């Protein structure tokens, strides 16, 4: 039974029964972590290649598990991990629908499925915040260092007495601004957002009514601009004055890409951060429709195969 549980839950059993104590040193238990649907299942092809079953290899599976909690891998391998965790989500969703059980939350953005493997790139951390209907304000912190504007943190403020929740950090002494004041300043001089936020940076607080998503500008170094997607807005009508940092709509750097993550109802925001800035963002929750961008790209793939007569379509 323990082999079917997530590692943390399996090890927590030792607080309930003494019979679970040997799990911590059980090679058989730690080896199950590397099964295709285990937490380190994305490493199975590598394990098979370097430690074939016919070889006489003594593997310390517990050590291997802990050594792979912090990864120092290429972008290509990162894509492999994203594909693996997405397939696991599809498997769990299909299984839940088939058995009539509640299905996993919908998601948008790379970090949203990190819980499947609980790993992170070296020197980065995963943080998350549960979103409820009591969310009333969001504070975004930006800081300019060596000419580069970075988003350092997002703070969520609730009106039901719940403590504030922070992703990343806000620099002590940062200039406090309202959304209206920040919008007036950027309208007066669009270049201010690039040049006037040196240390200790700026912290912009805005009212939020029904968070539905986030639009952010990022490259390999991190996130450089954020816009908030409100509950009543259509995406095409997103208010540019809500953008903090570099503009997510009029950027001109080829290396930077604007990402949009949105759902009908956002229940959790997940962030990848380091000790200086935010690296990536994702959300989970519920939605009634597929991602428009993914659907368009999928239709393009199907059309390409139709033109090349690579697949045979049969009408039903």
Short mmCIF file of C-alpha atoms in Angstrom, two decimals:
data_model
loop_
_atom_site.label_atom_id
_atom_site.label_comp_id
_atom_site.label_asym_id
_atom_site.label_seq_id
_atom_site.Cartn_x
_atom_site.Cartn_y
_atom_site.Cartn_z
CA UNK A 1 0.00 0.00 0.00
CA UNK A 2 2.80 2.43 0.87
CA UNK A 3 4.20 2.18 -2.66
CA UNK A 4 0.97 3.74 -3.99
CA UNK A 5 1.17 6.80 -1.72
CA UNK A 6 3.12 10.02 -2.32
CA UNK A 7 6.44 9.93 -0.50
CA UNK A 8 5.50 12.46 2.19
CA UNK A 9 2.24 10.68 3.03
CA UNK A 10 3.96 7.29 3.09
CA UNK A 11 6.68 8.49 5.46
CA UNK A 12 4.12 10.26 7.66
CA UNK A 13 2.65 6.83 8.40
CA UNK A 14 5.50 6.30 10.87
CA UNK A 15 3.77 8.82 13.15
CA UNK A 16 0.72 6.55 13.18
CA UNK A 17 2.23 3.08 13.40
CA UNK A 18 5.65 1.68 14.22
CA UNK A 19 5.24 -0.81 11.39
CA UNK A 20 5.89 2.03 8.90
CA UNK A 21 9.28 3.01 10.37
CA UNK A 22 11.28 0.56 8.17
CA UNK A 23 9.98 2.34 5.05
CA UNK A 24 12.66 4.99 5.41
CA UNK A 25 15.42 2.45 4.86
CA UNK A 26 13.52 0.14 2.49
CA UNK A 27 15.27 -0.06 -0.88
CA UNK A 28 12.15 -1.63 -2.37
CA UNK A 29 10.02 1.35 -1.29
CA UNK A 30 12.43 3.97 -2.67
CA UNK A 31 12.71 2.05 -5.94
CA UNK A 32 8.95 2.46 -6.49
CA UNK A 33 9.54 6.23 -6.63
CA UNK A 34 11.20 5.63 -10.03
CA UNK A 35 8.35 3.66 -11.57
CA UNK A 36 6.77 5.38 -14.58
CA UNK A 37 3.96 6.82 -12.44
CA UNK A 38 6.16 7.45 -9.40
CA UNK A 39 7.47 10.87 -8.36
CA UNK A 40 10.69 10.33 -10.29
CA UNK A 41 9.06 8.49 -13.18
CA UNK A 42 10.48 10.98 -15.67
CA UNK A 43 13.91 9.52 -14.86
CA UNK A 44 12.92 5.95 -15.70
CA UNK A 45 14.51 5.95 -19.21
CA UNK A 46 17.81 7.15 -17.71
CA UNK A 47 17.68 4.59 -14.90
CA UNK A 48 17.04 1.80 -17.42
CA UNK A 49 19.91 2.95 -19.60
CA UNK A 50 22.57 3.26 -16.94
CA UNK A 51 21.30 0.59 -14.55
CA UNK A 52 19.91 -2.23 -16.71
CA UNK A 53 18.10 -5.07 -14.89
CA UNK A 54 20.62 -7.65 -16.10
CA UNK A 55 23.53 -5.69 -14.64
CA UNK A 56 24.92 -6.42 -11.21
CA UNK A 57 24.40 -2.94 -9.82
CA UNK A 58 23.69 -2.03 -6.21
CA UNK A 59 21.70 1.20 -6.33
CA UNK A 60 21.00 3.30 -3.27
CA UNK A 61 17.47 4.29 -4.35
CA UNK A 62 16.92 6.53 -1.34
CA UNK A 63 20.09 8.48 -2.09
CA UNK A 64 19.15 8.73 -5.77
CA UNK A 65 15.71 10.06 -4.81
CA UNK A 66 17.13 12.79 -2.60
CA UNK A 67 19.89 13.72 -5.06
CA UNK A 68 17.31 14.34 -7.79
CA UNK A 69 15.18 16.72 -5.71
CA UNK A 70 17.26 19.64 -7.05
CA UNK A 71 17.95 19.38 -10.76
CA UNK A 72 20.64 20.99 -12.86
CA UNK A 73 19.33 20.07 -16.29
CA UNK A 74 19.01 21.46 -19.81
CA UNK A 75 15.93 23.21 -21.17
CA UNK A 76 15.30 20.16 -23.33
CA UNK A 77 15.11 17.89 -20.31
CA UNK A 78 12.81 20.42 -18.68
CA UNK A 79 10.46 19.90 -21.63
CA UNK A 80 10.66 16.13 -21.04
CA UNK A 81 9.53 16.69 -17.44
CA UNK A 82 6.66 18.94 -18.57
CA UNK A 83 5.48 16.27 -21.02
CA UNK A 84 5.69 13.53 -18.37
CA UNK A 85 3.73 15.46 -15.75
CA UNK A 86 1.08 16.46 -18.32
CA UNK A 87 0.63 12.80 -19.29
CA UNK A 88 0.20 11.95 -15.62
CA UNK A 89 -2.49 14.64 -15.32
CA UNK A 90 -4.26 13.25 -18.40
CA UNK A 91 -4.09 9.74 -16.93
CA UNK A 92 -5.51 10.87 -13.58
CA UNK A 93 -8.22 12.91 -15.29
CA UNK A 94 -9.29 10.05 -17.57
CA UNK A 95 -9.31 7.63 -14.63
CA UNK A 96 -11.42 10.01 -12.50
CA UNK A 97 -13.96 10.54 -15.28
CA UNK A 98 -14.19 6.80 -15.95
CA UNK A 99 -14.82 6.03 -12.27
CA UNK A 100 -17.17 8.96 -11.69
CA UNK A 101 -14.84 10.64 -9.21
CA UNK A 102 -13.84 14.31 -8.91
CA UNK A 103 -11.13 14.97 -11.46
CA UNK A 104 -7.87 16.85 -10.86
CA UNK A 105 -7.94 20.65 -11.10
CA UNK A 106 -7.43 22.23 -14.49
CA UNK A 107 -4.14 24.04 -14.88
CA UNK A 108 -2.26 26.62 -16.91
CA UNK A 109 1.48 27.30 -16.78
CA UNK A 110 4.54 25.13 -16.22
CA UNK A 111 4.75 25.11 -12.39
CA UNK A 112 1.12 24.04 -11.89
CA UNK A 113 1.88 20.28 -12.01
CA UNK A 114 5.07 20.38 -9.94
CA UNK A 115 3.35 18.39 -7.19
CA UNK A 116 3.61 15.27 -9.36
CA UNK A 117 7.39 15.08 -8.85
CA UNK A 118 8.26 17.65 -6.16
CA UNK A 119 11.51 18.63 -7.85
CA UNK A 120 12.88 22.05 -8.73
CA UNK A 121 15.83 23.49 -10.56
CA UNK A 122 18.86 24.05 -8.40
CA UNK A 123 18.74 27.32 -6.44
CA UNK A 124 15.02 27.78 -7.06
CA UNK A 125 11.99 27.19 -4.86
CA UNK A 126 8.32 26.40 -5.42
CA UNK A 127 5.77 28.52 -3.56
CA UNK A 128 1.98 28.51 -3.78
CA UNK A 129 -1.05 30.40 -2.47
CA UNK A 130 -4.64 29.17 -2.16
CA UNK A 131 -7.07 31.67 -3.69
CA UNK A 132 -10.54 32.19 -2.20
CA UNK A 133 -13.43 34.54 -2.90
CA UNK A 134 -12.18 36.79 -0.08
CA UNK A 135 -9.23 37.96 -2.20
CA UNK A 136 -9.57 41.73 -2.43
CA UNK A 137 -6.14 43.16 -3.28
CA UNK A 138 -2.90 42.15 -4.95
CA UNK A 139 0.44 43.89 -4.39
CA UNK A 140 3.17 43.42 -7.00
CA UNK A 141 6.81 44.25 -6.31
CA UNK A 142 9.30 45.21 -9.03
CA UNK A 143 12.98 46.06 -8.84
CA UNK A 144 15.53 47.25 -11.37
CA UNK A 145 19.04 45.84 -11.12
CA UNK A 146 21.83 46.43 -13.65
CA UNK A 147 19.34 47.85 -16.12
CA UNK A 148 16.98 44.84 -15.92
CA UNK A 149 13.49 45.14 -14.46
CA UNK A 150 12.41 42.05 -12.49
CA UNK A 151 9.22 41.13 -10.69
CA UNK A 152 10.34 40.06 -7.22
CA UNK A 153 7.04 39.12 -5.60
CA UNK A 154 3.24 39.03 -5.54
CA UNK A 155 1.32 39.52 -2.31
CA UNK A 156 -2.32 38.42 -1.92
CA UNK A 157 -4.52 40.31 0.54
CA UNK A 158 -7.86 38.97 1.83
CA UNK A 159 -10.79 40.72 3.51
CA UNK A 160 -11.95 37.88 5.79
CA UNK A 161 -9.17 38.09 8.34
CA UNK A 162 -6.97 35.58 6.58
CA UNK A 163 -3.27 36.51 6.82
CA UNK A 164 -1.58 37.98 3.77
CA UNK A 165 0.14 35.45 1.53
CA UNK A 166 3.35 36.17 -0.35
CA UNK A 167 5.01 34.62 -3.39
CA UNK A 168 8.63 35.76 -3.71
CA UNK A 169 9.49 38.87 -1.71
CA UNK A 170 9.05 42.63 -1.46
CA UNK A 171 12.20 44.66 -0.82
CA UNK A 172 12.04 46.51 2.54
CA UNK A 173 11.66 50.22 1.93
CA UNK A 174 10.17 49.82 -1.56
CA UNK A 175 8.20 52.80 -2.83
CA UNK A 176 4.50 52.22 -2.08
CA UNK A 177 2.10 53.12 -4.89
CA UNK A 178 -1.54 52.54 -5.75
CA UNK A 179 -2.52 51.16 -9.12
CA UNK A 180 -3.98 54.56 -10.09
CA UNK A 181 -0.80 56.46 -9.24
CA UNK A 182 1.37 53.92 -11.07
CA UNK A 183 -0.92 54.09 -14.12
CA UNK A 184 -0.75 57.91 -14.23
CA UNK A 185 3.02 57.85 -14.04
CA UNK A 186 3.45 55.29 -16.82
CA UNK A 187 0.96 57.12 -19.04
CA UNK A 188 2.90 60.35 -18.58
CA UNK A 189 6.18 58.70 -19.50
CA UNK A 190 6.09 55.10 -20.80
CA UNK A 191 9.83 54.78 -20.17
CA UNK A 192 9.48 55.38 -16.42
CA UNK A 193 8.72 51.72 -15.87
CA UNK A 194 12.18 50.91 -17.26
CA UNK A 195 14.25 53.54 -15.48
CA UNK A 196 12.78 54.68 -12.16
CA UNK A 197 12.61 51.55 -10.03
CA UNK A 198 16.19 51.04 -8.74
CA UNK A 199 16.73 49.60 -5.29
CA UNK A 200 14.62 49.30 -3.18
CA UNK A 201 12.11 49.15 -6.05
CA UNK A 202 8.36 49.72 -6.10
CA UNK A 203 5.34 47.94 -4.59
CA UNK A 204 2.05 48.55 -6.39
CA UNK A 205 -1.23 47.62 -4.69
CA UNK A 206 -4.44 47.19 -6.69
CA UNK A 207 -8.02 46.09 -6.04
CA UNK A 208 -8.97 42.72 -7.50
CA UNK A 209 -12.48 41.43 -8.11
CA UNK A 210 -12.45 37.77 -9.00
CA UNK A 211 -8.97 36.76 -10.14
CA UNK A 212 -9.15 34.80 -13.40
CA UNK A 213 -5.55 34.79 -14.51
CA UNK A 214 -2.22 36.50 -15.00
CA UNK A 215 -0.37 37.74 -18.07
CA UNK A 216 3.39 37.94 -17.62
CA UNK A 217 6.44 38.78 -19.69
CA UNK A 218 9.37 36.42 -19.17
CA UNK A 219 12.58 35.10 -20.60
CA UNK A 220 15.22 32.66 -19.35
CA UNK A 221 16.22 35.10 -16.60
CA UNK A 222 12.78 35.45 -15.06
CA UNK A 223 9.59 37.53 -15.12
CA UNK A 224 9.86 41.19 -16.09
CA UNK A 225 6.24 42.36 -16.24
CA UNK A 226 2.82 41.30 -14.94
CA UNK A 227 -0.78 42.17 -15.75
CA UNK A 228 -3.75 40.94 -13.70
CA UNK A 229 -6.73 39.37 -15.47
CA UNK A 230 -9.94 40.42 -13.66
CA UNK A 231 -13.11 38.40 -13.38
CA UNK A 232 -15.29 40.70 -15.43
CA UNK A 233 -12.81 41.37 -18.23
CA UNK A 234 -12.47 39.70 -21.57
CA UNK A 235 -8.82 38.90 -22.30
CA UNK A 236 -8.78 41.15 -25.38
CA UNK A 237 -9.92 44.05 -23.18
CA UNK A 238 -7.21 43.57 -20.55
CA UNK A 239 -6.41 46.90 -18.88
CA UNK A 240 -2.84 47.90 -19.76
CA UNK A 241 -2.69 50.15 -16.70
CA UNK A 242 -2.66 47.02 -14.54
CA UNK A 243 0.74 46.06 -15.96
CA UNK A 244 3.61 46.35 -13.48
CA UNK A 245 7.22 46.26 -14.69
CA UNK A 246 7.77 45.94 -18.43
CA UNK A 247 4.62 46.15 -20.52
CA UNK A 248 3.22 42.75 -21.48
CA UNK A 249 1.51 44.12 -24.59
CA UNK A 250 4.10 46.33 -26.28
CA UNK A 251 7.39 44.55 -25.58
CA UNK A 252 10.02 44.54 -28.35
CA UNK A 253 12.65 42.15 -27.02
CA UNK A 254 12.82 39.02 -29.14
CA UNK A 255 14.00 36.90 -26.21
CA UNK A 256 11.01 37.86 -24.04
CA UNK A 257 7.63 36.20 -24.48
CA UNK A 258 4.26 37.22 -23.04
CA UNK A 259 2.43 34.29 -21.43
CA UNK A 260 -1.25 34.24 -20.50
CA UNK A 261 -2.55 31.81 -17.87
CA UNK A 262 -6.29 32.03 -17.18
CA UNK A 263 -9.15 29.86 -15.93
CA UNK A 264 -12.81 30.45 -15.16
CA UNK A 265 -11.96 30.12 -11.47
CA UNK A 266 -8.44 30.32 -10.07
CA UNK A 267 -7.99 28.27 -6.89
CA UNK A 268 -4.21 28.31 -6.55
CA UNK A 269 -1.29 30.37 -7.84
CA UNK A 270 2.07 28.57 -8.06
CA UNK A 271 5.40 30.34 -8.52
CA UNK A 272 9.02 29.40 -9.16
CA UNK A 273 11.31 31.87 -7.39
CA UNK A 274 14.95 32.28 -6.49
CA UNK A 275 16.53 34.57 -3.91
CA UNK A 276 16.27 37.61 -6.20
CA UNK A 277 13.20 37.36 -8.44
CA UNK A 278 10.26 35.38 -9.80
CA UNK A 279 11.15 32.84 -12.49
CA UNK A 280 7.80 31.39 -13.60
CA UNK A 281 4.08 31.30 -12.75
CA UNK A 282 1.22 28.85 -13.04
CA UNK A 283 -2.37 28.51 -11.83
CA UNK A 284 -4.82 25.72 -11.12
CA UNK A 285 -8.57 25.71 -10.71
CA UNK A 286 -11.57 25.04 -12.93
CA UNK A 287 -12.56 25.94 -16.47
CA UNK A 288 -15.25 24.92 -18.93
CA UNK A 289 -13.20 25.31 -22.08
CA UNK A 290 -9.85 24.33 -23.53
CA UNK A 291 -6.99 26.75 -23.91
CA UNK A 292 -7.63 28.75 -27.08
CA UNK A 293 -3.92 28.84 -27.88
CA UNK A 294 -3.44 25.09 -27.42
CA UNK A 295 -6.56 24.38 -29.48
CA UNK A 296 -5.34 26.61 -32.33
CA UNK A 297 -1.91 24.94 -32.32
CA UNK A 298 -3.49 21.48 -32.29
CA UNK A 299 -5.74 22.39 -35.23
CA UNK A 300 -2.67 23.60 -37.14
CA UNK A 301 -0.96 20.23 -36.55
CA UNK A 302 -4.04 18.33 -37.76
CA UNK A 303 -4.32 20.53 -40.85
CA UNK A 304 -0.66 19.93 -41.67
CA UNK A 305 -1.11 16.15 -41.50
CA UNK A 306 -4.26 16.39 -43.61
CA UNK A 307 -2.37 18.26 -46.34
CA UNK A 308 0.45 15.70 -46.29
CA UNK A 309 -2.02 12.79 -46.29
CA UNK A 310 -0.16 11.43 -43.30
CA UNK A 311 -3.30 10.42 -41.44
CA UNK A 312 -6.52 8.85 -42.63
CA UNK A 313 -9.64 10.51 -41.27
CA UNK A 314 -12.86 8.52 -41.21
CA UNK A 315 -16.17 10.28 -40.81
CA UNK A 316 -18.59 8.88 -38.26
#
